[in-house]
Coordinates of C-alpha atoms in Angstrom, one line a residue:
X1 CA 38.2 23.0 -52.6
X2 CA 39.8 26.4 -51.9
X3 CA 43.2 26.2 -50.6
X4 CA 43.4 26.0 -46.7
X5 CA 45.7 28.1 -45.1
X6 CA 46.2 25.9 -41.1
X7 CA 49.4 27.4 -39.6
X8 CA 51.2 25.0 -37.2
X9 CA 48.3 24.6 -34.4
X10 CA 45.0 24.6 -34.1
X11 CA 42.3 25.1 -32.1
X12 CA 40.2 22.4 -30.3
X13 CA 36.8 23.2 -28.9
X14 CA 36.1 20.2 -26.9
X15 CA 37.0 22.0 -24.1
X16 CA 34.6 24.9 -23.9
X17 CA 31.7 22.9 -24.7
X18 CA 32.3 22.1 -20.6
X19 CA 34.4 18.4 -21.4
X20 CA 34.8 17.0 -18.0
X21 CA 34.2 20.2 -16.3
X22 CA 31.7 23.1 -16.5
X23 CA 33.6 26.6 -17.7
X24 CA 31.8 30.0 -18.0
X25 CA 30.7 32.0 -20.9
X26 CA 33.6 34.3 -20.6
X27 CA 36.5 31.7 -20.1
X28 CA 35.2 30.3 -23.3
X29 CA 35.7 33.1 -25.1
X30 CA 38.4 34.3 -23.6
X31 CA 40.3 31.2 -24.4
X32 CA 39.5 31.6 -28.1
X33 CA 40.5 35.0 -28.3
X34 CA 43.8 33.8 -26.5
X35 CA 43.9 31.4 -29.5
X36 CA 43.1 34.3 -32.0
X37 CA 46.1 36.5 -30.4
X38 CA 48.7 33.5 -30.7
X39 CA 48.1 33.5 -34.4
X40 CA 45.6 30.4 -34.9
X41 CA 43.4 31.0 -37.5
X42 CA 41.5 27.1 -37.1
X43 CA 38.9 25.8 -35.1
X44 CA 37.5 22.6 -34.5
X45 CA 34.6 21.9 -33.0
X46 CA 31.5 19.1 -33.2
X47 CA 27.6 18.6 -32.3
X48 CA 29.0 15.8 -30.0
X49 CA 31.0 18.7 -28.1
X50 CA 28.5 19.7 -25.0
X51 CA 25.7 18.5 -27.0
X52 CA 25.8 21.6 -29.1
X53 CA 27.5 24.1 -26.5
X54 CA 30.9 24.2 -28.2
X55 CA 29.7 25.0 -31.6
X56 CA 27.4 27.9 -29.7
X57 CA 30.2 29.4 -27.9
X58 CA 32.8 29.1 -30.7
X59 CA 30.4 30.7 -33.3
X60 CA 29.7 33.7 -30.6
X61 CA 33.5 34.3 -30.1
X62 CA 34.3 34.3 -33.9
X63 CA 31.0 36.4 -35.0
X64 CA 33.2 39.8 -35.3
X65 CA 36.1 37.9 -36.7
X66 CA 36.9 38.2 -40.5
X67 CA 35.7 35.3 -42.2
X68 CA 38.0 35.1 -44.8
X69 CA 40.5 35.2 -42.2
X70 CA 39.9 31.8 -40.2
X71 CA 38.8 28.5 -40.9
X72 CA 36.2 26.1 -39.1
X73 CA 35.7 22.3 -39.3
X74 CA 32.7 20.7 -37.4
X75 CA 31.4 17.1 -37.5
X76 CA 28.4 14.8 -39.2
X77 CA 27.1 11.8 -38.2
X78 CA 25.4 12.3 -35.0
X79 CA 22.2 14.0 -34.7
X80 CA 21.2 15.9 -31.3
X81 CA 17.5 15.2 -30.8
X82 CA 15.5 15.8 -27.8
X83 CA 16.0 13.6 -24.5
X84 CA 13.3 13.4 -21.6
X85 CA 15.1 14.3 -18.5
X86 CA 13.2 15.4 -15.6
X87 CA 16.0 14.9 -13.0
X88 CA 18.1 17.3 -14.9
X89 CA 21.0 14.7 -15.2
X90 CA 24.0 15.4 -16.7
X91 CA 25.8 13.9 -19.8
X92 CA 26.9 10.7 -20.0
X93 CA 30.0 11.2 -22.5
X94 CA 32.2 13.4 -20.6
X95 CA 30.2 16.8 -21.1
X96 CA 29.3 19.0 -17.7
X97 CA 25.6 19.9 -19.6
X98 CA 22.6 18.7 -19.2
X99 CA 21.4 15.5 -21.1
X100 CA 18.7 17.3 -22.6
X101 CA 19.5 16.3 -26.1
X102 CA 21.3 12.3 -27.2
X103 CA 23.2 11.5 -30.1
X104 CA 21.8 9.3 -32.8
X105 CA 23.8 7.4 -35.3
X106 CA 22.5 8.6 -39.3
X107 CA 24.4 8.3 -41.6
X108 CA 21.9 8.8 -44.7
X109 CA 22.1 11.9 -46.8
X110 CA 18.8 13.4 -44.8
X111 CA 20.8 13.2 -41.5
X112 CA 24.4 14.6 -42.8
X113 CA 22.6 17.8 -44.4
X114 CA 20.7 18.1 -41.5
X115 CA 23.5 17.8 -38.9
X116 CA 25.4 20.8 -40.9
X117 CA 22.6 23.0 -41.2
X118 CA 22.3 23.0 -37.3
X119 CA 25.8 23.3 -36.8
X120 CA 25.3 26.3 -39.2
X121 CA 23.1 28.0 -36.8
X122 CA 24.6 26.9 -34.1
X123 CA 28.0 28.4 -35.0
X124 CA 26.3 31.8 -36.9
X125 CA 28.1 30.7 -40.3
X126 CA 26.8 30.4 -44.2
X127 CA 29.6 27.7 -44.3
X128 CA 32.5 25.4 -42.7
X129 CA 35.4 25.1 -43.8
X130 CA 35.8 21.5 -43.4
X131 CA 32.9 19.0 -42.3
X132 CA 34.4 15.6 -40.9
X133 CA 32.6 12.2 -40.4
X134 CA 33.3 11.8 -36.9
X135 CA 33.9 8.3 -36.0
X136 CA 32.3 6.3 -38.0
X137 CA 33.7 2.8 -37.3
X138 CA 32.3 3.4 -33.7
X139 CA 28.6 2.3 -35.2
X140 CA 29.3 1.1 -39.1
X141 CA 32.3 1.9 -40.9
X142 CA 30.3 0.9 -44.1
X143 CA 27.4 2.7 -43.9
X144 CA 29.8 5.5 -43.7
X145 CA 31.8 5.2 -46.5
X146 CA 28.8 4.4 -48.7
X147 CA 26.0 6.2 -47.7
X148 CA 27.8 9.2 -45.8
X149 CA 30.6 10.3 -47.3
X150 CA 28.8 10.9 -50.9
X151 CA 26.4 12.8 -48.9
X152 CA 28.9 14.9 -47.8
X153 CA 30.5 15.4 -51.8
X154 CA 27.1 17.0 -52.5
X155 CA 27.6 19.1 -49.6
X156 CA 30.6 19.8 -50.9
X157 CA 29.8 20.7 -54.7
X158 CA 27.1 22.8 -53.0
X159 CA 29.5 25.7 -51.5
X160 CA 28.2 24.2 -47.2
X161 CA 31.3 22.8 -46.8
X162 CA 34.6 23.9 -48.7
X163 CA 36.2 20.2 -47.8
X164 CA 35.4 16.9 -46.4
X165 CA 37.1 14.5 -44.2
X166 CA 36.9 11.8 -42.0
X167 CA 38.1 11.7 -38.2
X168 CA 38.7 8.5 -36.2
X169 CA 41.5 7.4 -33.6
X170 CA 41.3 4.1 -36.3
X171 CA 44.2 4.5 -38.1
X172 CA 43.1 1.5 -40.1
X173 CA 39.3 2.9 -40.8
X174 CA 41.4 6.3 -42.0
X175 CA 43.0 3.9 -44.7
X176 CA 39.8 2.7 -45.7
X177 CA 38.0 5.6 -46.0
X178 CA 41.2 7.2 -47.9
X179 CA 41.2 4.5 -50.4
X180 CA 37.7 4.4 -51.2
X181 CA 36.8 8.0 -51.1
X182 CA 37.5 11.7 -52.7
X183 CA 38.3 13.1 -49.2
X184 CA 40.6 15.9 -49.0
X185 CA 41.4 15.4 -45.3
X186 CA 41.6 13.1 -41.9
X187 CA 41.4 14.0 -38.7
X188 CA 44.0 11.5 -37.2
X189 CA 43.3 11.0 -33.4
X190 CA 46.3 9.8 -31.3
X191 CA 47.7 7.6 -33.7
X192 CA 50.6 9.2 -34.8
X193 CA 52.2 10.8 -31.5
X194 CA 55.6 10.6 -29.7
X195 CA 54.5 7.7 -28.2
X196 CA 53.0 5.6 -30.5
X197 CA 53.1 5.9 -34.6
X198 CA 50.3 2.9 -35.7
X199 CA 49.2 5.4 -38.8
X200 CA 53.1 5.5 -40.5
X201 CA 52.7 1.8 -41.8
X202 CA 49.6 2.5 -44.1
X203 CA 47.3 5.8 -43.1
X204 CA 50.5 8.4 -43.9
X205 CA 52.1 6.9 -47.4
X206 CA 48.4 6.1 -48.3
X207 CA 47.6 10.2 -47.4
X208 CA 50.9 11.6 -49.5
X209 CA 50.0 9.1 -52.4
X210 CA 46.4 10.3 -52.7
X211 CA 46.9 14.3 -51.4
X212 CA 45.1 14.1 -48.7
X213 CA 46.1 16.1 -45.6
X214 CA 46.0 14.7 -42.2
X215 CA 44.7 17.0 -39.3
X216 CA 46.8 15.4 -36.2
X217 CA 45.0 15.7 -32.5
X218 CA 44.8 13.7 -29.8
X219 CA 48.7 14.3 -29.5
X220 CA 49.1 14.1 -26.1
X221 CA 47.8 10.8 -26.0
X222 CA 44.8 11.5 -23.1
X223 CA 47.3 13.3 -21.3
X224 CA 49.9 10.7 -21.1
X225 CA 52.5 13.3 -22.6
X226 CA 50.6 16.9 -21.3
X227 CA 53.2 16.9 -18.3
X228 CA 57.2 17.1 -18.2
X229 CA 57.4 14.6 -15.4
X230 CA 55.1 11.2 -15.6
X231 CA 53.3 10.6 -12.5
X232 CA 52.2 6.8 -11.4
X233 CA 48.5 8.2 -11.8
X234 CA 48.8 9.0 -15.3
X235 CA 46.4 8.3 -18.5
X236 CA 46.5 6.7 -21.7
X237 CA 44.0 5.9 -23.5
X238 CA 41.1 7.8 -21.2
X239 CA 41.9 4.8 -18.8
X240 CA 45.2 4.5 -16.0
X241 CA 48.6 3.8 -18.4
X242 CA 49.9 0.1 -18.3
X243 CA 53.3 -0.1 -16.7
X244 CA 54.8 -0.6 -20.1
X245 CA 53.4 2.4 -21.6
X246 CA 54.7 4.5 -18.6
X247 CA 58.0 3.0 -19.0
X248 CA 58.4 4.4 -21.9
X249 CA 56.9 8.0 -22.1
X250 CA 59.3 8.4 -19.4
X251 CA 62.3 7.3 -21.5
X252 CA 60.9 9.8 -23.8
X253 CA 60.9 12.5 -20.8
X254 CA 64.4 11.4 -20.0
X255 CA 66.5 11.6 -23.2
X256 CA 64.2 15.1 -23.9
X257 CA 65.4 16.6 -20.5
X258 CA 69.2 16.0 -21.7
X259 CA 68.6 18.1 -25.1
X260 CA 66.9 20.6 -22.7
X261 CA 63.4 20.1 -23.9
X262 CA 60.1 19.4 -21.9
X263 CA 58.3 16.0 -23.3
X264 CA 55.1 18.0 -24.3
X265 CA 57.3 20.6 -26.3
X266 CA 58.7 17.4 -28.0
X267 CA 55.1 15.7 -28.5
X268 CA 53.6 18.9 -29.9
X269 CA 56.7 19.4 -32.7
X270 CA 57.0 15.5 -33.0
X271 CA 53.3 14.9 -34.4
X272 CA 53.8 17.7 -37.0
X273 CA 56.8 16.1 -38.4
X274 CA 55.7 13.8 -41.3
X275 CA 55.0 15.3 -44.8
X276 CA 51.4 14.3 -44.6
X277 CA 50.4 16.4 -41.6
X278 CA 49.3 19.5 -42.4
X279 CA 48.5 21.5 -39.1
X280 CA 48.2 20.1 -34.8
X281 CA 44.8 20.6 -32.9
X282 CA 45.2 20.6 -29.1
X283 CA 42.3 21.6 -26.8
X284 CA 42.2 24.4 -23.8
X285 CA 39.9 25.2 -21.6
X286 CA 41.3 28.4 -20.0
X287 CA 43.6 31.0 -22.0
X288 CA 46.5 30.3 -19.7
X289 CA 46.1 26.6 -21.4
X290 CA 46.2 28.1 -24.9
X291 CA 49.0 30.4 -24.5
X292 CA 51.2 27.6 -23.2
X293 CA 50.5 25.4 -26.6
X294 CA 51.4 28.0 -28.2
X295 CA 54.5 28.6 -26.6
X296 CA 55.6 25.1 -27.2
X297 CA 54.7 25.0 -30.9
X298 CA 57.4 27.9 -31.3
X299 CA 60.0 26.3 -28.9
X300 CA 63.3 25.7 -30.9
X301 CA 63.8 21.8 -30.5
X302 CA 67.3 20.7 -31.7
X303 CA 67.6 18.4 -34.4
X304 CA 69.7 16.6 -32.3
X305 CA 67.1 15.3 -30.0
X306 CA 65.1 13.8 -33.0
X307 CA 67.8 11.8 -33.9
X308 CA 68.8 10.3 -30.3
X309 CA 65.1 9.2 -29.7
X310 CA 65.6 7.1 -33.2
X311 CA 68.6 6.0 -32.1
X312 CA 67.6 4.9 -28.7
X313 CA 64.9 3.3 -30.7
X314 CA 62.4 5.7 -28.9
X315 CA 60.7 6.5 -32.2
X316 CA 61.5 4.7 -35.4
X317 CA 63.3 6.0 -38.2

């Protein structure tokens, strides 16, 4: 594996393959070349993104980019085949498109080669960077790490993809894949955040031990932390936040307001923190959303404030 160069943030291109809302051609790539002015040189995108549309648009923006100059991970695991639908319907897994393609589980060596090879032409690329495992204890965690993941060595040895990782918001599955395979990264989702750490028990030592860098996303935890001030309508978790769960991101807010810092300045610095990480994916789906992650990632946060959320027992030590 060739050394990869992340910077502090990186680019998540859920959002202009049309997640929860449908955005034009030109916001797309306008919001990755907002991304590519701020100095992020990574993209992530998947098949399971817009079935297909965010690795189309992402590869369009990038084609007069440099290629030794960026780097892009996609996804394995979930073929896009053809879908009969004659009422034009649209997706049923958050994606404004058209659910004229489904997802199918294969995890054999056929379906991981041919996954990256349309992504490849999807995206215009010889190559990614990194190819991921997406999710794989969402339909067998086993099959994954045994039939999968050596698929995706040969891919490896072969020059398609210069690394290979898993990505999960299973903190626990992340161990297991870590322990049992030659990975070289995870793509942690929402598991280590300001709000919740489940992954600095076992997933982090277990990373540092075996040199394998951890690609954090999900940070915001669905939103939960996207906002200086909680509202009673809030998310966590893709679903409306317990009462518990809001009581606390707003004791979070509170003792960030008193060192002068916004709650998703402190989030966005917060999950880079630990040796183990090695860069922080956040999604936008308009350039004014791009250039504000950026401005947070480059906010000076005291070291002050790191140690009263410990102390208050906010975060642990």
């Amino acid at each position: 594996m060739r050394a990869l160069s992340f910077g502090p943030l990186g680019f998540g291109a859920a959002g202009i393959g049309n997640l929860y809302r449908a955005v034009d051609d030109a916001t797309a790539q306008a919001t990755v070349e907002a991304a590519w002015a701020g100095g992020i040189r990574y993209f992530d995108t998947a098949p399971h993104y817009g079935l297909g549309l965010s690795e189309r648009r992402l590869g369009a923006a990038l084609k007069d980019k440099p290629r030794g100059e960026f780097l892009v991970s996609t996804k394995a695991g979930r073929l896009l085949v053809p879908a009969d639908n004659p009422s034009r319907s649209l997706d049923n897994e958050g994606f404004d498109v058209p659910a004229d393609l489904r997802r199918v589980w294969d995890p054999t060596e056929a379906g991981i080669r041919r996954s990256l090879e349309e992504s490849l032409d999807r995206l215009g690329l010889d190559y990614v960077d990194i190819l991921y495992l997406h999710d794989p204890d969402v339909y067998d965690l086993e099959a994954g790490i045994t039939l999968a993941l050596p698929a995706m060595e040969k891919l490896r040895a072969e020059g398609l993809a210069r690394a290979i990782g898993v990505g999960s918001n299973s903190s626990d599955a992340l161990v297991e894949c870590v322990r049992r395979s030659g990975l070289d990264l995870v793509m942690l989702a929402g598991r280590y955040t300001l709000l919740e750490q489940p992954a600095q028990e076992h997933l982090l030592p277990a990373c540092v031990e075996r040199g394998v860098g951890v690609v954090n996303v999900g940070v915001y935890n669905s939103g939960l932390l996207a906002r200086p001030a909680i509202g009673d309508d809030a998310h966590y978790n893709y679903a409306p936040a317990p009462l518990e769960v809001l009581d606390h991101a707003r004791r979070l807010a509170a003792c960030c307001t008193e060192f002068g810092v916004e709650l998703p300045t402190a989030a966005l610095q917060f999950s880079q923190r630990h040796p183990a990480v090695r860069t922080v994916v956040v999604g936008a789906s308009n350039p004014s959303q791009m250039e504000q992650n950026i401005a947070r990632m480059r906010q000076p946060v005291p070291d002050e404030l790191w140690a009263e959320l410990r102390r208050r027992a906010l975060v642990p030590a």
